[in-house]
mmCIF file of C-alpha atoms in Angstrom:
data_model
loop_
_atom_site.group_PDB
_atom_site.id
_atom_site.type_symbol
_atom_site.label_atom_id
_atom_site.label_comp_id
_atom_site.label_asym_id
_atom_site.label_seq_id
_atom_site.Cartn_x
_atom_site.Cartn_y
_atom_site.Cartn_z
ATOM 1 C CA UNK R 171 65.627 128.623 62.109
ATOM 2 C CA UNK R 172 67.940 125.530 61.679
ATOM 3 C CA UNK R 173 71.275 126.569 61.177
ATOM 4 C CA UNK R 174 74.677 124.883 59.879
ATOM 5 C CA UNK R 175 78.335 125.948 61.078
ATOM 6 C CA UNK R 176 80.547 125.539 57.584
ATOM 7 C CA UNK R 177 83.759 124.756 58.489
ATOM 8 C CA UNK R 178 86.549 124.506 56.283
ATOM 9 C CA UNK R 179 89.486 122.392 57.295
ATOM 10 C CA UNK R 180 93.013 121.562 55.642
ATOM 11 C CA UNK R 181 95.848 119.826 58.061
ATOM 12 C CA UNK R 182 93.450 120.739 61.348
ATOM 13 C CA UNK R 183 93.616 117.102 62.873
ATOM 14 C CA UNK R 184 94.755 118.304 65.865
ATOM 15 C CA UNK R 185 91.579 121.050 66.558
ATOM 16 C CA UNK R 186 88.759 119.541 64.505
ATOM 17 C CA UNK R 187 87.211 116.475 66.831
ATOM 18 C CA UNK R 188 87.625 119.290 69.743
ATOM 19 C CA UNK R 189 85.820 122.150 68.091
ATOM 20 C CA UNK R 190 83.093 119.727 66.665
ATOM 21 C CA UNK R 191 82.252 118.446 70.079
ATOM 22 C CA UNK R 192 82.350 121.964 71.553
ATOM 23 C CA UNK R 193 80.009 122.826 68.985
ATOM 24 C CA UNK R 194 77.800 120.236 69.817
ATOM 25 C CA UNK R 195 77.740 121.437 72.999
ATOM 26 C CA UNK R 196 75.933 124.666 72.019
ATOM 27 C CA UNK R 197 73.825 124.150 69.079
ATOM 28 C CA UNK R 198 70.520 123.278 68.827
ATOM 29 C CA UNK R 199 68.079 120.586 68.215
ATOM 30 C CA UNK R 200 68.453 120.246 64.127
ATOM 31 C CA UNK R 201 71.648 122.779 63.925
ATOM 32 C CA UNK R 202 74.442 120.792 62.007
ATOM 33 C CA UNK R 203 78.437 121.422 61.261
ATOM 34 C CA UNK R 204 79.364 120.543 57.920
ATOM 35 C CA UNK R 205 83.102 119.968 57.450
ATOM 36 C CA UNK R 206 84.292 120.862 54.346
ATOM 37 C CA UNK R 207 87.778 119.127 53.753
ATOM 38 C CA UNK R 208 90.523 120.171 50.797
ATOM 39 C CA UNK R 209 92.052 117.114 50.776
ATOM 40 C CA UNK R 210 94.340 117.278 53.940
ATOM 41 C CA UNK R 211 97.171 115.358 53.614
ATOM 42 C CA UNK R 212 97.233 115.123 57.640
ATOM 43 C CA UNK R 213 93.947 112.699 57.473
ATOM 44 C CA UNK R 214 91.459 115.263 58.872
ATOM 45 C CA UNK R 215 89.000 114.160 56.307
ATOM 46 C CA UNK R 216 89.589 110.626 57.680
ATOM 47 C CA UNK R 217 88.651 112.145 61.460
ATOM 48 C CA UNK R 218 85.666 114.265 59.685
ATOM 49 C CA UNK R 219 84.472 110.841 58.297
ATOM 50 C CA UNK R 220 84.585 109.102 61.591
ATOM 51 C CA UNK R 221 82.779 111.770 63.434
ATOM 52 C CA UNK R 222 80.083 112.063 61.045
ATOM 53 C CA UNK R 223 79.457 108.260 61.593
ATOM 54 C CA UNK R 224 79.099 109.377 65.557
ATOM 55 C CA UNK R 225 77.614 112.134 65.453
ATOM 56 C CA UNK R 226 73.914 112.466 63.718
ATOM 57 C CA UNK R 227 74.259 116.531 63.340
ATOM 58 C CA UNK R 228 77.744 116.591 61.688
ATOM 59 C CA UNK R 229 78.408 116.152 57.551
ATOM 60 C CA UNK R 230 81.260 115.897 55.344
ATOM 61 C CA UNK R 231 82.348 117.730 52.421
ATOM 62 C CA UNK R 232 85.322 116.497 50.992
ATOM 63 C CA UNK R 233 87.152 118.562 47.861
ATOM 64 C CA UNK R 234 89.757 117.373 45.656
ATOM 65 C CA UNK R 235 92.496 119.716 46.256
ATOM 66 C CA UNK R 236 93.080 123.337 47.914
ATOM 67 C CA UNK R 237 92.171 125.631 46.296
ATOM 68 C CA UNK R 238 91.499 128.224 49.290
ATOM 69 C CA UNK R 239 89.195 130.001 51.701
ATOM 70 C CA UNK R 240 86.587 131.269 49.536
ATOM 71 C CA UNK R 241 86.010 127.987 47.105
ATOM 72 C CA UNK R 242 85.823 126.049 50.133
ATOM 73 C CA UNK R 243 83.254 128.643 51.622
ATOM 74 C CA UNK R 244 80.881 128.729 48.460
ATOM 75 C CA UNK R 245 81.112 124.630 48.192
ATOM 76 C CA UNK R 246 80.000 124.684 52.089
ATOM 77 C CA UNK R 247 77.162 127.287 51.144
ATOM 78 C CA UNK R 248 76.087 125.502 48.633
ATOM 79 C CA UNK R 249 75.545 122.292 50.262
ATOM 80 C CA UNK R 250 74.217 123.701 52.849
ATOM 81 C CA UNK R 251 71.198 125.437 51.552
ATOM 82 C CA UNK R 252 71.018 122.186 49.322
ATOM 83 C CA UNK R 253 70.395 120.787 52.872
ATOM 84 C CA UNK R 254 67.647 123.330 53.920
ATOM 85 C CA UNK R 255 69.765 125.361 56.164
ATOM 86 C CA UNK R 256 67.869 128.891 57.170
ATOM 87 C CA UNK R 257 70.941 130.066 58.716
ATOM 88 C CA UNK R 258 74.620 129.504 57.343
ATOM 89 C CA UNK R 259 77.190 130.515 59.552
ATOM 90 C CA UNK R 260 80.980 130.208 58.775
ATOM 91 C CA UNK R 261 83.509 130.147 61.415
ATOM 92 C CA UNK R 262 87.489 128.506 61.482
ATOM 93 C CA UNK R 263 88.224 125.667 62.827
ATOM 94 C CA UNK R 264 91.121 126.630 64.832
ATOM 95 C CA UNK R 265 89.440 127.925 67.900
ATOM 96 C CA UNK R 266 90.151 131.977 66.914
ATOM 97 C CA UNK R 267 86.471 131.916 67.428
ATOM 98 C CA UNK R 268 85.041 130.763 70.008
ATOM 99 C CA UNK R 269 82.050 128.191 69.658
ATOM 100 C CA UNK R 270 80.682 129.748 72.763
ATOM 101 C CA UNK R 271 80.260 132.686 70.712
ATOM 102 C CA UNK R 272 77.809 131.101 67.906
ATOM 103 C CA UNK R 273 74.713 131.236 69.927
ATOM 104 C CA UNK R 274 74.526 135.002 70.195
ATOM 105 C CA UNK R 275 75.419 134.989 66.589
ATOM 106 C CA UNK R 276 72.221 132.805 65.625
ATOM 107 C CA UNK R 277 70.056 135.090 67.772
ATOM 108 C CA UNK R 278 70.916 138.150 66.056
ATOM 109 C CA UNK R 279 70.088 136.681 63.145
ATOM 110 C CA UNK R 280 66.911 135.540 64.653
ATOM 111 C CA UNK R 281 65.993 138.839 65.574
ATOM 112 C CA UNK R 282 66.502 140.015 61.954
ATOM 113 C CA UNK R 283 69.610 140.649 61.172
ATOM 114 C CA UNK R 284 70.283 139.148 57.248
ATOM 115 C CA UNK R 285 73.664 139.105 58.474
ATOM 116 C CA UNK R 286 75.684 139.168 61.408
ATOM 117 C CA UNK R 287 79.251 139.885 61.688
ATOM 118 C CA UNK R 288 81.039 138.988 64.761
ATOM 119 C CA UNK R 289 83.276 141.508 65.074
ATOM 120 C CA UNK R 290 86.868 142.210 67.435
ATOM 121 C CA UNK R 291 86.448 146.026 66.850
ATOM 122 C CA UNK R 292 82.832 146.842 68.396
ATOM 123 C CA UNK R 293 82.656 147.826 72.110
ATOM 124 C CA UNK R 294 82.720 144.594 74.109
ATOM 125 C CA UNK R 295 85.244 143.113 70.950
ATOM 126 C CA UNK R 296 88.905 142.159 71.939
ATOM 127 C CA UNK R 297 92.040 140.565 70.321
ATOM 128 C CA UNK R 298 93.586 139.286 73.844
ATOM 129 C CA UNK R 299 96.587 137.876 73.000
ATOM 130 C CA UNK R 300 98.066 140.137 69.796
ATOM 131 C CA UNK R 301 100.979 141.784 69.457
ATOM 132 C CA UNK R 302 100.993 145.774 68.281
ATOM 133 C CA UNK R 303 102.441 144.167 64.917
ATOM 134 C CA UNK R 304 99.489 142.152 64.294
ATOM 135 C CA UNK R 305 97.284 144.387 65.638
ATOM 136 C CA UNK R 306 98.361 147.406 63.392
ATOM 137 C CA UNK R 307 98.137 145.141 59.837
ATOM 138 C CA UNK R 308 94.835 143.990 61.258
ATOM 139 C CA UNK R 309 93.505 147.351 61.804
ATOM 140 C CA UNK R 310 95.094 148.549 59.045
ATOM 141 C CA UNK R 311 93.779 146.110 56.717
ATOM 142 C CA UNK R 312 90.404 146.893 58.172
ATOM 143 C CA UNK R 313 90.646 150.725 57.649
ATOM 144 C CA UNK R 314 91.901 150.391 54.127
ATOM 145 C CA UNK R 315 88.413 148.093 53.442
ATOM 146 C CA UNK R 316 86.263 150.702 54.729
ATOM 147 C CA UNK R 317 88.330 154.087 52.602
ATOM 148 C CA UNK R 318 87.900 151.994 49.238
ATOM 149 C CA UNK R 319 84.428 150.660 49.978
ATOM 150 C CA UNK R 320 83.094 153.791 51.595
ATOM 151 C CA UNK R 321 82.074 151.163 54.819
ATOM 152 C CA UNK R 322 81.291 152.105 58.644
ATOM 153 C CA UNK R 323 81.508 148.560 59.114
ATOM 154 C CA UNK R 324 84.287 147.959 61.921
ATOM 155 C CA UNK R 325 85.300 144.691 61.107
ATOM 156 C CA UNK R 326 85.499 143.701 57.215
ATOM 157 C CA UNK R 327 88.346 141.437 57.114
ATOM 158 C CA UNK R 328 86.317 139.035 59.865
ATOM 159 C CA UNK R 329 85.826 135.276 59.324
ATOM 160 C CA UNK R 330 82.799 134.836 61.987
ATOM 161 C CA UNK R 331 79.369 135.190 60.269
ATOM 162 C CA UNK R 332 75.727 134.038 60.301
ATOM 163 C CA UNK R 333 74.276 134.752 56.672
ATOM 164 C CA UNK R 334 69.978 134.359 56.755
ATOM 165 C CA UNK R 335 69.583 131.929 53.978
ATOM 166 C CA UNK R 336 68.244 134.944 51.488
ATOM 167 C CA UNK R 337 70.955 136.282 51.375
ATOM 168 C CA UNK R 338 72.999 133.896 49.644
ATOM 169 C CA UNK R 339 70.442 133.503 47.246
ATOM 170 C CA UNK R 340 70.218 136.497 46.441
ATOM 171 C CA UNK R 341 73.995 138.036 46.022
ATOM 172 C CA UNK R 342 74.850 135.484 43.305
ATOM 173 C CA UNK R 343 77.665 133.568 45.058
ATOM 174 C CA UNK R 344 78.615 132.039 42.110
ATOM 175 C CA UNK R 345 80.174 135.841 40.997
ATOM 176 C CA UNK R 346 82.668 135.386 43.991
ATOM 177 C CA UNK R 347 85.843 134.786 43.194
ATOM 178 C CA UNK R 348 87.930 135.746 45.870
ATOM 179 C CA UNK R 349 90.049 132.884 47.160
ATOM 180 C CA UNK R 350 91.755 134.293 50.404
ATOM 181 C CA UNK R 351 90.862 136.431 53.351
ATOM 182 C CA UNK R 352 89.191 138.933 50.317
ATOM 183 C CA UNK R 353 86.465 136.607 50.322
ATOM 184 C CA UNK R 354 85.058 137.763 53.512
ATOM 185 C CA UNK R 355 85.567 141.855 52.785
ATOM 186 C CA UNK R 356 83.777 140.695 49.226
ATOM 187 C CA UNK R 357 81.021 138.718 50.782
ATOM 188 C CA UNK R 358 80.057 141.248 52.950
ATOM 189 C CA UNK R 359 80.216 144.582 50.704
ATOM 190 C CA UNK R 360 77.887 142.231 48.598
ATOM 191 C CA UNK R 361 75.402 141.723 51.243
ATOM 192 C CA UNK R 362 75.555 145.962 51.921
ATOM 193 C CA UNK R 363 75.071 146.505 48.502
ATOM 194 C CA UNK R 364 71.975 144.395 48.281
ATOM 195 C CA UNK R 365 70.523 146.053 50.978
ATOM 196 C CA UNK R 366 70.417 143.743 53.266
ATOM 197 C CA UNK R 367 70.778 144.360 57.312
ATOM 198 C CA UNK R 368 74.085 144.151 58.779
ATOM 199 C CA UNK R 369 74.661 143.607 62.795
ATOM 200 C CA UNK R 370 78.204 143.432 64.261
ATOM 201 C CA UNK R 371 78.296 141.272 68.069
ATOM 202 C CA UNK R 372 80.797 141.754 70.043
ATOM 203 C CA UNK R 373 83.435 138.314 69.792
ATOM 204 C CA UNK R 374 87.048 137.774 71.210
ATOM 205 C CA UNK R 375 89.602 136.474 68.398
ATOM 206 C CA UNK R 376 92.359 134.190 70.323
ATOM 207 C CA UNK R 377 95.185 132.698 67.980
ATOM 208 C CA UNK R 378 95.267 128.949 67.175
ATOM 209 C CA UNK R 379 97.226 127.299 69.548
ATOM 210 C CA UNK R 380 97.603 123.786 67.400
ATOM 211 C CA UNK R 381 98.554 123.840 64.018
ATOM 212 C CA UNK R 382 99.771 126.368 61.401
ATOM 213 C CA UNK R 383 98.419 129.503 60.116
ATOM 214 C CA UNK R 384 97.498 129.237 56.722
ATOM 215 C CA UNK R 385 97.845 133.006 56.050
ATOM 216 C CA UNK R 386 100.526 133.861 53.581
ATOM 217 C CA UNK R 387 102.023 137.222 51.447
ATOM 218 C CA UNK R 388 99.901 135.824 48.151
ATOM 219 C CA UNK R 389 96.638 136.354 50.600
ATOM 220 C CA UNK R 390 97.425 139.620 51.451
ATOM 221 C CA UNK R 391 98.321 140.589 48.103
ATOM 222 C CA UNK R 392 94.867 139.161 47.047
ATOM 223 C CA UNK R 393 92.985 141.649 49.323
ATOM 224 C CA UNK R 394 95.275 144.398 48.691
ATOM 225 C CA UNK R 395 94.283 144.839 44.979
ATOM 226 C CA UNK R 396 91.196 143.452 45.236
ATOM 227 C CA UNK R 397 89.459 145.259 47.305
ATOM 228 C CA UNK R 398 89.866 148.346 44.531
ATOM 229 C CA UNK R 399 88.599 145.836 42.139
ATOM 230 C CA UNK R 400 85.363 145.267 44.095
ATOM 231 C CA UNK R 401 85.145 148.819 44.531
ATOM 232 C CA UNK R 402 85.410 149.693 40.790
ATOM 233 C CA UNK R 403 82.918 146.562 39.780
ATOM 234 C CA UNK R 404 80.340 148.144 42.526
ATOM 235 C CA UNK R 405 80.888 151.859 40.325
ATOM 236 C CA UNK R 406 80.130 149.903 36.846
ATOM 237 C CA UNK R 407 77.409 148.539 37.944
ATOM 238 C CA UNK R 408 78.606 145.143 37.525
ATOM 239 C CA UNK R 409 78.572 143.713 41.520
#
């Protein structure tokens, strides 16, 4: 089942020739990594271009402006399966996950999982180098997903997926309109509520140690009322 890595990128020139070589270390025969760049004024689209003339299994998306995680996400999606992807997994650039990690990722999904969340909050999971802080608004974040959206998922708020390619054909990701970490709680309830089979791994989530986070207050306001929203759409009948 070929496979492509989306990975979305804005002001990561200092990560993204690293993690797409690391990547090439583990994937397959036929896998591919499409970058897909929101017009970083840092020249990571220029790096993205010059790697893609290297390296056969790498492609470049380039957008015309930010616009956040989730359009960047659904543009990736859809040129992968445009591609003939089977798998689509999605993953950030700045070495929180580890590429070592994507193989067991693909094989759960190869042993039928439609999709596969790799998770910090299953046995074997581990946030090594948190803080309580950030650990409590993760967890917290996390536990007030799963009260609105009635989920035993562990880890909703996680950015580390394989999707099988039905599934994004069949949730309508063109109904997604999420822009910020939402996206992946909104993603995934969609995927539940089509019925589709859901299998956390076990990952470890490092922080970036280049670069700057791009999380901000407006994306946790975003999930904070949201995730009612997607709750109350999923109760009208209209997710």
């Amino acid at each position: 089942m070929r496979a492509t890595v989306c990975l979305p990128t804005y002001n990561e020139r200092e990560n993204l020739e690293t993690m797409i070589r690391a990547l090439g270390d583990v994937l397959r025969d036929g896998d591919r990594v499409l970058v897909i760049d929101d017009a970083s004024p840092d020249g990571t689209g220029g790096i993205a271009d010059r790697l893609a003339a290297e390296l056969p299994y790498v492609g470049v998306l380039h957008r015309e402006r930010k616009e956040g995680l989730g359009p960047a996400y659904l543009a990736g999606f859809r040129r992968a399966l445009a591609d003939g992807a089977e798998l689509v997994l999605e993953m950030d650039c700045d070495f929180s996950h580890d590429p070592r990690a994507v193989p067991s990722l693909i094989a759960a999904a190869e042993n039928g999982a439609d999709l596969v969340l790799g998770s910090r909050y299953v046995p074997g999971g581990s946030i090594p180098n948190w803080g309580i802080v950030r650990r409590a608004i993760s967890l917290g974040g996390n536990i007030y997903a799963q009260v609105f959206l009635q989920s035993r998922l562990r880890d909703l708020t996680g950015g580390f997926k394989c999707f099988r390619r039905r599934v994004l054909e069949t949730i309508d990701i063109d109904a997604i309109d999420s822009k910020g970490y939402a996206f992946q709680i909104e993603t995934t309830y969609r995927v539940v509520r089509a019925g589709f089979r859901v299998v956390e791994v076990p990952i470890s989530f490092t922080d970036r140690e280049q670069g700057h986070s791009k999380m901000s207050r407006a994306i946790v306001l975003e999930a904070m009322w949201k995730v009612p929203l997607i709750r109350l759409r999923a109760l009208l009948g209209r997710l």
